[in-house]
Coordinates of C-alpha atoms and ligand atoms in Angstrom, one line a residue:
X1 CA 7.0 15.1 -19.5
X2 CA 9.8 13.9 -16.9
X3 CA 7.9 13.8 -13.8
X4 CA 9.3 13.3 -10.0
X5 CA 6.8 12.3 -7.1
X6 CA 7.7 12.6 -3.7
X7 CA 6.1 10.5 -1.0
X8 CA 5.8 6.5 -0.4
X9 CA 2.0 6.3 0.7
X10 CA -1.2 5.0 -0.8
X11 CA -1.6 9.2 -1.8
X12 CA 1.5 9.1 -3.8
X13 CA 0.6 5.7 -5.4
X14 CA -2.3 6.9 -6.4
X15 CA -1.0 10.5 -7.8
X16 CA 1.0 8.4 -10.1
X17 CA -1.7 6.5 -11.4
X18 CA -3.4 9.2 -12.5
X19 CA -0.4 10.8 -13.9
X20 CA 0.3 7.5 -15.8
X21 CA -2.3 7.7 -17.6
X22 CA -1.9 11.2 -19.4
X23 CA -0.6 11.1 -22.8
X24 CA 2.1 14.0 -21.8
X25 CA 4.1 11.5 -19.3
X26 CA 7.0 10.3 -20.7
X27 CA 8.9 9.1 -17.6
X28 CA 7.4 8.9 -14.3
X29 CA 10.2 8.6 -10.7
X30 CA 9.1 8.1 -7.3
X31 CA 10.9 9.2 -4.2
X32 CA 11.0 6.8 -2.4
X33 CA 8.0 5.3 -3.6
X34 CA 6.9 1.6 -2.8
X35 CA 6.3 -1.8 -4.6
X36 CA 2.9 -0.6 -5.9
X37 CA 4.4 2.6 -7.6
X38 CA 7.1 0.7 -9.1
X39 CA 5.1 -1.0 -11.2
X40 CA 4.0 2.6 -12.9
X41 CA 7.2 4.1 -12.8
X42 CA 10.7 4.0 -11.1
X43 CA 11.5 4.2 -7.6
X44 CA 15.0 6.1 -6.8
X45 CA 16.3 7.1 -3.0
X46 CA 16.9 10.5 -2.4
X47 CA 17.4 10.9 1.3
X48 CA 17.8 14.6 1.8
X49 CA 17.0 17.9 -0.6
X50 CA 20.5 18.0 -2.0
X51 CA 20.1 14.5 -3.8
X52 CA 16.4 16.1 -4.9
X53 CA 18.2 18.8 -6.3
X54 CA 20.7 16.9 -8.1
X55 CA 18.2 14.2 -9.3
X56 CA 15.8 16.9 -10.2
X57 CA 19.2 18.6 -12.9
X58 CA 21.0 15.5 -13.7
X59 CA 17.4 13.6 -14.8
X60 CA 16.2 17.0 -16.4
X61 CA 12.9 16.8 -14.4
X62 CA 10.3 18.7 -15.6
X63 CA 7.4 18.9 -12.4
X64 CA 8.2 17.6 -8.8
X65 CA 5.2 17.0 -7.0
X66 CA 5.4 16.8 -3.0
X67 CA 3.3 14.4 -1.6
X68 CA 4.3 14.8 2.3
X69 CA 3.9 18.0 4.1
X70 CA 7.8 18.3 6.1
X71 CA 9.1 18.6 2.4
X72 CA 7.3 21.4 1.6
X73 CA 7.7 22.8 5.7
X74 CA 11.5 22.9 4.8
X75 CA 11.3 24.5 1.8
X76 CA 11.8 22.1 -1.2
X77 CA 9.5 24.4 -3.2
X78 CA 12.1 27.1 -2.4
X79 CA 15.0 25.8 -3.4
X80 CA 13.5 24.0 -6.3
X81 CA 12.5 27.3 -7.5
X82 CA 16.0 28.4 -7.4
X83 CA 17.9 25.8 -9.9
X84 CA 13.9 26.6 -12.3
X85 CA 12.1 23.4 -11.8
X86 CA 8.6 23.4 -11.4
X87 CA 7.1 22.4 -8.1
X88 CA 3.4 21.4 -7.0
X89 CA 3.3 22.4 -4.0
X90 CA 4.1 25.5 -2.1
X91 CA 7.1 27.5 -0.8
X92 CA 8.4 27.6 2.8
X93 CA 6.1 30.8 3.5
X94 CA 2.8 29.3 2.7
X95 CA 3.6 25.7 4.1
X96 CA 3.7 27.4 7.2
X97 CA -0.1 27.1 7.0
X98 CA -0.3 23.7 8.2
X99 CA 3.6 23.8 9.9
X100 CA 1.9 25.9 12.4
X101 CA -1.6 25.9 13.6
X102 CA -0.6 29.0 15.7
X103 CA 0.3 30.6 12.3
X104 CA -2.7 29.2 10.9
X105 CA -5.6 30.5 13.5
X106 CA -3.3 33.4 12.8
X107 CA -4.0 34.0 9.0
X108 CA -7.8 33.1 9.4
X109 CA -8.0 35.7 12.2
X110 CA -6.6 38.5 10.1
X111 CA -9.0 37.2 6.5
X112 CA -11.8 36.3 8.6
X113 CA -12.3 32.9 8.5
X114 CA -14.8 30.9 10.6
X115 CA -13.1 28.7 12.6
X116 CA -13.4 26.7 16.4
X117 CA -12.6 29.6 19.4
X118 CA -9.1 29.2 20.5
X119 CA -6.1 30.1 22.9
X120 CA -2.2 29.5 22.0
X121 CA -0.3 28.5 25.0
X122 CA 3.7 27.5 25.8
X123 CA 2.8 27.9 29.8
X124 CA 1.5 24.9 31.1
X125 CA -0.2 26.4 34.0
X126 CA -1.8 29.1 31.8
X127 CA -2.8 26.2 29.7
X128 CA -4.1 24.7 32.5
X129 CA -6.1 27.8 33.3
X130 CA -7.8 28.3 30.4
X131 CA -8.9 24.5 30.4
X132 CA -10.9 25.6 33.7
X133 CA -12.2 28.8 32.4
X134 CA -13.6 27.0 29.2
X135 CA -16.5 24.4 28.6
X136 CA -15.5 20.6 28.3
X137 CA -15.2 18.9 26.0
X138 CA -11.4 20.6 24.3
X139 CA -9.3 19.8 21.9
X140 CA -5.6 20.5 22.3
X141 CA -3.4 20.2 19.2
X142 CA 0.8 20.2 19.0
X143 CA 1.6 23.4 17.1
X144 CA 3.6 22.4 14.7
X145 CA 3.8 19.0 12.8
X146 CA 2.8 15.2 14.7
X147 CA 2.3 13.5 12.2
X148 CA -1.1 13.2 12.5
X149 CA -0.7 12.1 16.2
X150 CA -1.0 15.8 17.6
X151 CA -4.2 16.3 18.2
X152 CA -6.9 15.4 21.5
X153 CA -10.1 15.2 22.3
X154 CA -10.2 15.9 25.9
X155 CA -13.9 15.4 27.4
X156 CA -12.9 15.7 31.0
X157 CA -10.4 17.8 32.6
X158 CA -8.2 14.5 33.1
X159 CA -7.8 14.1 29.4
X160 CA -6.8 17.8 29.2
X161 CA -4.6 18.0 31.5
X162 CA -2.8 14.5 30.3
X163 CA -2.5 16.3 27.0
X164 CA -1.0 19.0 28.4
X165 CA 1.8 17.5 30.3
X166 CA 2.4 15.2 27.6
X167 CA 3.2 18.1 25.0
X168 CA 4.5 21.1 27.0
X169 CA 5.9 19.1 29.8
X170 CA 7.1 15.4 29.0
X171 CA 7.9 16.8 25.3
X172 CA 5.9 14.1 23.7
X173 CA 6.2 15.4 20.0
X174 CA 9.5 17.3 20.4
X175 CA 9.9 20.9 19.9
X176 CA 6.6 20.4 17.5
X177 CA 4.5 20.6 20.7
X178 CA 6.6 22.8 23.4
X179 CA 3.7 25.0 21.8
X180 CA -0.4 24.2 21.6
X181 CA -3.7 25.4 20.7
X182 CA -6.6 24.3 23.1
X183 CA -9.5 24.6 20.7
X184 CA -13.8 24.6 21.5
X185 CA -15.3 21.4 20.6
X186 CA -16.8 21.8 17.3
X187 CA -19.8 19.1 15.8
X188 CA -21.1 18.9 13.1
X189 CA -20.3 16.3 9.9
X190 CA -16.3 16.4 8.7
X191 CA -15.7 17.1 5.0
X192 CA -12.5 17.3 2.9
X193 CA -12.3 19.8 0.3
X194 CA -9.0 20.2 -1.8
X195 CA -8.4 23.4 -4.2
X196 CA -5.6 23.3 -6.5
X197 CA -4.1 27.1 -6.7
X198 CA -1.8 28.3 -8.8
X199 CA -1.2 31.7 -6.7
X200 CA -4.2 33.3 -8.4
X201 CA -6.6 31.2 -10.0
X202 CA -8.2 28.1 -8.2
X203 CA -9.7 25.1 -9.5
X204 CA -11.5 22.8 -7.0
X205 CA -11.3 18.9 -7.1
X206 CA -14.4 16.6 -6.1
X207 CA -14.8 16.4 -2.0
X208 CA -14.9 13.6 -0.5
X209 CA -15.2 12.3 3.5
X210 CA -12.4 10.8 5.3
X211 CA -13.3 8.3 8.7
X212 CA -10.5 9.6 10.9
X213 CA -11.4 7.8 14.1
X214 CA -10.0 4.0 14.3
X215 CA -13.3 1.8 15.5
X216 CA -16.7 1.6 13.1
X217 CA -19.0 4.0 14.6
X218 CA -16.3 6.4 14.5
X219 CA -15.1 5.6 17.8
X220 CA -11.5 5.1 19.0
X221 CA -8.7 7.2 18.6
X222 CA -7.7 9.3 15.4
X223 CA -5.2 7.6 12.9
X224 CA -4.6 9.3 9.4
X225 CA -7.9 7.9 8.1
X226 CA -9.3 4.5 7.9
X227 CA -11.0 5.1 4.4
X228 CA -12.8 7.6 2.0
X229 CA -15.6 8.3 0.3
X230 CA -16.1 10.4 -2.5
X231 CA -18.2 13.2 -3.3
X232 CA -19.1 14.0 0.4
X233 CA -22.4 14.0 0.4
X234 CA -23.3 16.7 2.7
X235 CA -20.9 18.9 0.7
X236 CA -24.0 20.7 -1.6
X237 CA -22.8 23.1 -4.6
X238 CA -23.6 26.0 -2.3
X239 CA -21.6 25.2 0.4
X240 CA -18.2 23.9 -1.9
X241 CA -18.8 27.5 -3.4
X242 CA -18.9 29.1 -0.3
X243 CA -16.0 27.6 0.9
X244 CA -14.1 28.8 -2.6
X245 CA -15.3 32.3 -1.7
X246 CA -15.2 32.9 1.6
X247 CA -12.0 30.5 2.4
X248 CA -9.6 29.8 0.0
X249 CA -9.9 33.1 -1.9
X250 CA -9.1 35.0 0.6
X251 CA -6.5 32.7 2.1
X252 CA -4.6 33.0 -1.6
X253 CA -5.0 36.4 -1.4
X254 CA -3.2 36.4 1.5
X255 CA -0.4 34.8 0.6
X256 CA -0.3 36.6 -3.1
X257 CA -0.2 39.9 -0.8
X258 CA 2.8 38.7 1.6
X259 CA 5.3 37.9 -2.1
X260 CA 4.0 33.9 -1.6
X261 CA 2.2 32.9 -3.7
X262 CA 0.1 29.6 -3.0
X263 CA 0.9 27.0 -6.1
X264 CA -0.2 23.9 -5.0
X265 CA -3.1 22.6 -3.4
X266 CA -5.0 23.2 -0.5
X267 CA -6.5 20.8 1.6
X268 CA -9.1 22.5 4.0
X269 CA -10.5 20.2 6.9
X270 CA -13.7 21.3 7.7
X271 CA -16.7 20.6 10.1
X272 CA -19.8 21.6 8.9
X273 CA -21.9 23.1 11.6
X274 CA -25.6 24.4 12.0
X275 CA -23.7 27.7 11.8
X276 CA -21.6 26.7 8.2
X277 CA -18.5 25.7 7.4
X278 CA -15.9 26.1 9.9
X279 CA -12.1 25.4 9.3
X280 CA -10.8 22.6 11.9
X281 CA -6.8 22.9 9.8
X282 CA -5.5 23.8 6.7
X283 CA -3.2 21.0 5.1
X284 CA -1.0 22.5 1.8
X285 CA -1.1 18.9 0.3
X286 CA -3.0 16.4 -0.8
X287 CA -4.8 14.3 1.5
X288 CA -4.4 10.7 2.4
X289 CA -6.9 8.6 2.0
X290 CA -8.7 11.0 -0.2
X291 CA -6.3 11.4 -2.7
X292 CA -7.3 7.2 -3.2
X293 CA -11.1 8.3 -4.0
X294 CA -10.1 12.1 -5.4
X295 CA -8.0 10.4 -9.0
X296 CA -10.3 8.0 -10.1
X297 CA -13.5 11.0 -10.2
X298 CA -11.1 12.5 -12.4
X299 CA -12.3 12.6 -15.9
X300 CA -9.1 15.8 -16.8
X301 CA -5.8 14.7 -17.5
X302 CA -4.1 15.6 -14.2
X303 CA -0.6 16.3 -15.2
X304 CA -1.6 19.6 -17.2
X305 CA -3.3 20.8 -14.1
X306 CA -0.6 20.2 -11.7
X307 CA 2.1 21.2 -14.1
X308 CA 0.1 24.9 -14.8
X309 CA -0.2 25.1 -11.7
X310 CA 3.2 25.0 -10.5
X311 CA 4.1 27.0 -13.3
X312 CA 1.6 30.1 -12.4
X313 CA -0.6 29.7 -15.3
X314 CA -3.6 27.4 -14.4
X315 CA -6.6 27.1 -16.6
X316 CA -9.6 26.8 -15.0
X317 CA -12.3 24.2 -16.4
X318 CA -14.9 22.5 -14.8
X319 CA -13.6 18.8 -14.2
X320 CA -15.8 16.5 -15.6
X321 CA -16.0 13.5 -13.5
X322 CA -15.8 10.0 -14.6
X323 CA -18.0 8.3 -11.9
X324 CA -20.6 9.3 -9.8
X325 CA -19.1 7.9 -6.8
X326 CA -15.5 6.0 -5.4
X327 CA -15.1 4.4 -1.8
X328 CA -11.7 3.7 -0.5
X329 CA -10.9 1.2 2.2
X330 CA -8.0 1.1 4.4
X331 CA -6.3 -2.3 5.4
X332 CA -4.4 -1.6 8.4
X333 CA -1.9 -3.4 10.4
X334 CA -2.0 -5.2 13.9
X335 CA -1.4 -2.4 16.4
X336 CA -1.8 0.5 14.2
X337 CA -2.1 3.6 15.4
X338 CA 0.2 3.0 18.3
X339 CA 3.1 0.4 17.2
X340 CA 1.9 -1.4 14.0
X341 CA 3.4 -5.0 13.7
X342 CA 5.2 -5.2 10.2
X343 CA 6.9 -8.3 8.3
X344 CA 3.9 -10.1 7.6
X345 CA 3.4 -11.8 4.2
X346 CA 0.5 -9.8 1.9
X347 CA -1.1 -12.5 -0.2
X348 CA -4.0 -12.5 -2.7
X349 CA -4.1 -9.1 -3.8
X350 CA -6.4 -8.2 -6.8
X351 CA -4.6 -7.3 -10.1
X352 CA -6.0 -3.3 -11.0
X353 CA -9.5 -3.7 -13.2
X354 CA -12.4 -1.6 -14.9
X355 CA -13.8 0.4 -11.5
X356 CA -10.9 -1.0 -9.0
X357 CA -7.4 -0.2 -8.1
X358 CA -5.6 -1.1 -5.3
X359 CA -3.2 1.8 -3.9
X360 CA 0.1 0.2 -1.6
X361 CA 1.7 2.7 1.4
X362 CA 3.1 0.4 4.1
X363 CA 4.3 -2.3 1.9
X364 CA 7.6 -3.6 1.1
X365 CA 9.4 -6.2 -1.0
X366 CA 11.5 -9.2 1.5
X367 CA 14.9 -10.0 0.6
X368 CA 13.1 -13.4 -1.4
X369 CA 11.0 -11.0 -3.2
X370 CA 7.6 -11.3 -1.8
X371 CA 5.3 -8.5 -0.5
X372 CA 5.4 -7.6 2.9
X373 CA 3.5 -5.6 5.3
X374 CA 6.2 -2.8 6.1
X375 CA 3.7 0.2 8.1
X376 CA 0.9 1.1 9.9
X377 CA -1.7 1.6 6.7
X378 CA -1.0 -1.0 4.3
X379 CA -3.0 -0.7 1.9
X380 CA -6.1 1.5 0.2
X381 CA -8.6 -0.4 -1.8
X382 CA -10.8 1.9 -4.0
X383 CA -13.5 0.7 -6.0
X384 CA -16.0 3.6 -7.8
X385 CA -19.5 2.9 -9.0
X386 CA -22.5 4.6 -10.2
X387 CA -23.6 5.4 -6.5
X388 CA -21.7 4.8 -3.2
X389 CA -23.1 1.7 -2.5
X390 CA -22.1 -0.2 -5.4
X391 CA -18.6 1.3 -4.8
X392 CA -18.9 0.1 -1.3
X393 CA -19.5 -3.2 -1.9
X394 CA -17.1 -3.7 -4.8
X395 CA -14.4 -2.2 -2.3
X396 CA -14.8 -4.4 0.5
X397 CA -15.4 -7.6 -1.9
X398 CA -11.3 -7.1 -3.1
X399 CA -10.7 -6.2 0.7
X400 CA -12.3 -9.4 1.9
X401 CA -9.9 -11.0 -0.4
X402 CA -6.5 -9.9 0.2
X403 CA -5.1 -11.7 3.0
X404 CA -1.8 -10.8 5.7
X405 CA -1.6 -11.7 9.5
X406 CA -3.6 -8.8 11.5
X407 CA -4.9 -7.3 9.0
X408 CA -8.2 -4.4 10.4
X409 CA -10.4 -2.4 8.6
X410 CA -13.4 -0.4 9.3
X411 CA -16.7 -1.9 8.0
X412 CA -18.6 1.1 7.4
X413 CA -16.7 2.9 5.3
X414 CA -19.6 5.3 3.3
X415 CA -22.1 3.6 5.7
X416 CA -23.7 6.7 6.7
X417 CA -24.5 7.6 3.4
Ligands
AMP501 P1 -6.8 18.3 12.7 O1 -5.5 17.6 12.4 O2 -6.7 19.6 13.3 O3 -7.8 18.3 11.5 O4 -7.5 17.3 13.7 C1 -7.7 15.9 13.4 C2 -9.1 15.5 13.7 O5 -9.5 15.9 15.0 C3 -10.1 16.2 12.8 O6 -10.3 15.6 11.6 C4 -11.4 16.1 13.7 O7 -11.9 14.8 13.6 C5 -10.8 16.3 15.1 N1 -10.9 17.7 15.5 C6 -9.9 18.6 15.3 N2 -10.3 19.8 15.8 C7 -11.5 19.7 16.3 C8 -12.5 20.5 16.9 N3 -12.2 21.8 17.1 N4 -13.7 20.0 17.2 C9 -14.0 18.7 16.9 N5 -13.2 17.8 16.4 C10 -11.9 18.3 16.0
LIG502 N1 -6.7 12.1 5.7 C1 -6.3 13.2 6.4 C2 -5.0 13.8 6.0 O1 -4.4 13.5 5.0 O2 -4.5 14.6 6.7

């Protein structure tokens, strides 16, 4: 099969080497991709939909899958759908799901999904109001996409009110936050579950824990995720089935009901509380870091599962699971979150083994050819085991090993476990 993957991060990196693997692939493209994907496939630049589209004919592409949400939030899945190639990942309707949190508390409103209390303001002095009439600590979230920068935890009114003005007033994140939800606190333990839908019939992938928050101790402020573990262990049978049932069904239901039909995956953030699960966002992609511990559980040949998916015609199995358990560790840059320093020489980086692969996102090649640090996450080094310690350990071994200027990561990755 002639496959295109969208995306440059660790998540897309490690998509195709899953992909790689299956006996089906016959030619795997990356779009833009980076130095780590190139050596599993080819990298090509396609700035804008149209050269997608063209690419897509001209290369006689048989699956696109989107890694990043925007894609999918302006419609690639659409117009894909139009010239008859496959997509993973879901149509302009259904993106709206995580292109709008408004839209989102919206939908689990109207299913009845349990999810944190909420009001939707564009008025900063209502906004304000409400902050007054509700119990600290709040968390205020940018409507529409941030990415991943557009959401606060306010514990004093200060910190709400700084949100505030930064997002409706001072227009921080653009006409992405002239809009926010100001949301109860919720706490509990996080969990990432991701269920691959083909508009109908759902197949659930293993869960796994992402450790959001920048400092060990999960202190600091929120960055995409400092690393990943996989399965989450507070995620028991009965609650990933509860969450089939009583969340995604009825969320693809929804969507089969409005004509838009959900192929793709869903990513539901969740915080489980001592009153159950409770949705803190949907995502309609694949998530990143745990897309670094999801692949390597997987036993199944991906690339039928995607590809039946985007087609409408998935069949469900239960995965079997190649490890017990997979830890992935972020190496992030000097400065990251805020302003990540980038340019600095990555040396010493493990060549792939049994039980260890080393995903790149913000790398680069320099004009002399050597690997450079080129964004805020650098790199995700996964390691899986026979229990989460042994993955742990293997994991941070390789990260100990690879060496660039600034280089942070979080030492407790799977700790908690
Ligand atoms: P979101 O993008 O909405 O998932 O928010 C990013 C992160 O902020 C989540 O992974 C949580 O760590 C935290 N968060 C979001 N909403 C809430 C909430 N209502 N209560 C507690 N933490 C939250
Ligand atoms: N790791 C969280 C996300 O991909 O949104």
């Amino acid at each position: 099969m002639r496959v295109l993957v969208l995306g440059s991060g660790g998540r897309e990196h490690a998509l195709g080497w899953k992909l790689a693997q299956s006996p089906q692939m016959c030619k795997l493209f990356f779009a833009p991709g980076n130095p780590g994907t190139a050596k599993l496939g080819q990298n090509v630049s396609l700035p804008n939909h149209a050269d997608i589209l063209a690419f897509a004919r001209d290369e006689a592409i048989e699956l696109v899958i989107v890694g990043p949400e925007k894609d999918l939030v302006l419609g690639i899945a659409d117009k894909l759908s139009e010239i008859g190639v496959p997509c993973f990942g879901p149509c302009k309707a259904a993106a709206l799901l995580e292109g709008s949190k408004e839209f989102a508390k919206q939908v689990m409103d109207r299913v009845g999904i349990p999810t944190a209390h909420y009001g939707c303001f564009e008025d900063y002095e209502k906004a304000v109001a409400y902050v007054d009439q509700n119990s600290l600590p709040l968390v205020v979230k940018a409507d529409g996409l941030a990415g991943g920068k557009g959401v606060t935890i306010c514990e004093t009114r200060e910190d709400a009110i700084k949100a505030l003005r930064e997002s409706l007033l001072d227009k921080r994140f653009g006409e992405s936050g002239s809009k926010v939800i100001i949301e109860e606190f919720l706490t509990g333990t996080e969990a990432s579950f991701h269920i691959i839908c083909d508009g109908q019939n759902m197949q659930a992938l293993p869960t796994a824990q992402d450790h959001k928050a920048l400092l060990e101790g999960n202190l600091g402020p929120n960055t995409g995720g400092m690393g990943t573990c996989s399965p989450n262990p507070v995620m028991t049978e009965a609650i990933s089935r509860e969450v089939m049932e009583q969340i995604a069904r009825p969320v693809f239901a929804y969507f089969n009901e409005q004509g838009s039909p959900f192929r793709g995956v869903l990513f539901v953030g969740l915080m489980l509380t001592w009153h159950g699960p409770k949705v803190l966002e949907f995502n309609v992609r694949f998530g990143d870091p745990e897309t670094q511990v999801m692949m390597p559980m997987l036993q199944a040949d991906l690339l039928p599962i995607l590809y039946q998916a985007a087609c409408g015609e998935l069949k469900v199995e239960t995965l079997a699971l190649s490890q017990h358990a997979a830890v992935c560790v972020v190496l992030a840059a000097e400065g990251y979150p805020q302003s990540p320093r980038t340019g600095d020489l990555i040396s010493d980086v493990p060549e792939d083994r049994e039980r260890l692969a080393v995903f790149h996102a913000g790398t680069a090649t320099d004009a002399a050819g050597q690997l450079v640090t080129a964004g805020g996450r650098v790199m995700g080094v996964t390691a899986w085991a026979d229990d989460i310690e042994r993955a742990r350990k293997r994991a941070y071994k390789a990260a100990n090993q690879i060496s660039f200027y600034g280089k942070y990561m979080r030492k407790d990755i799977g700790l908690r476990i």
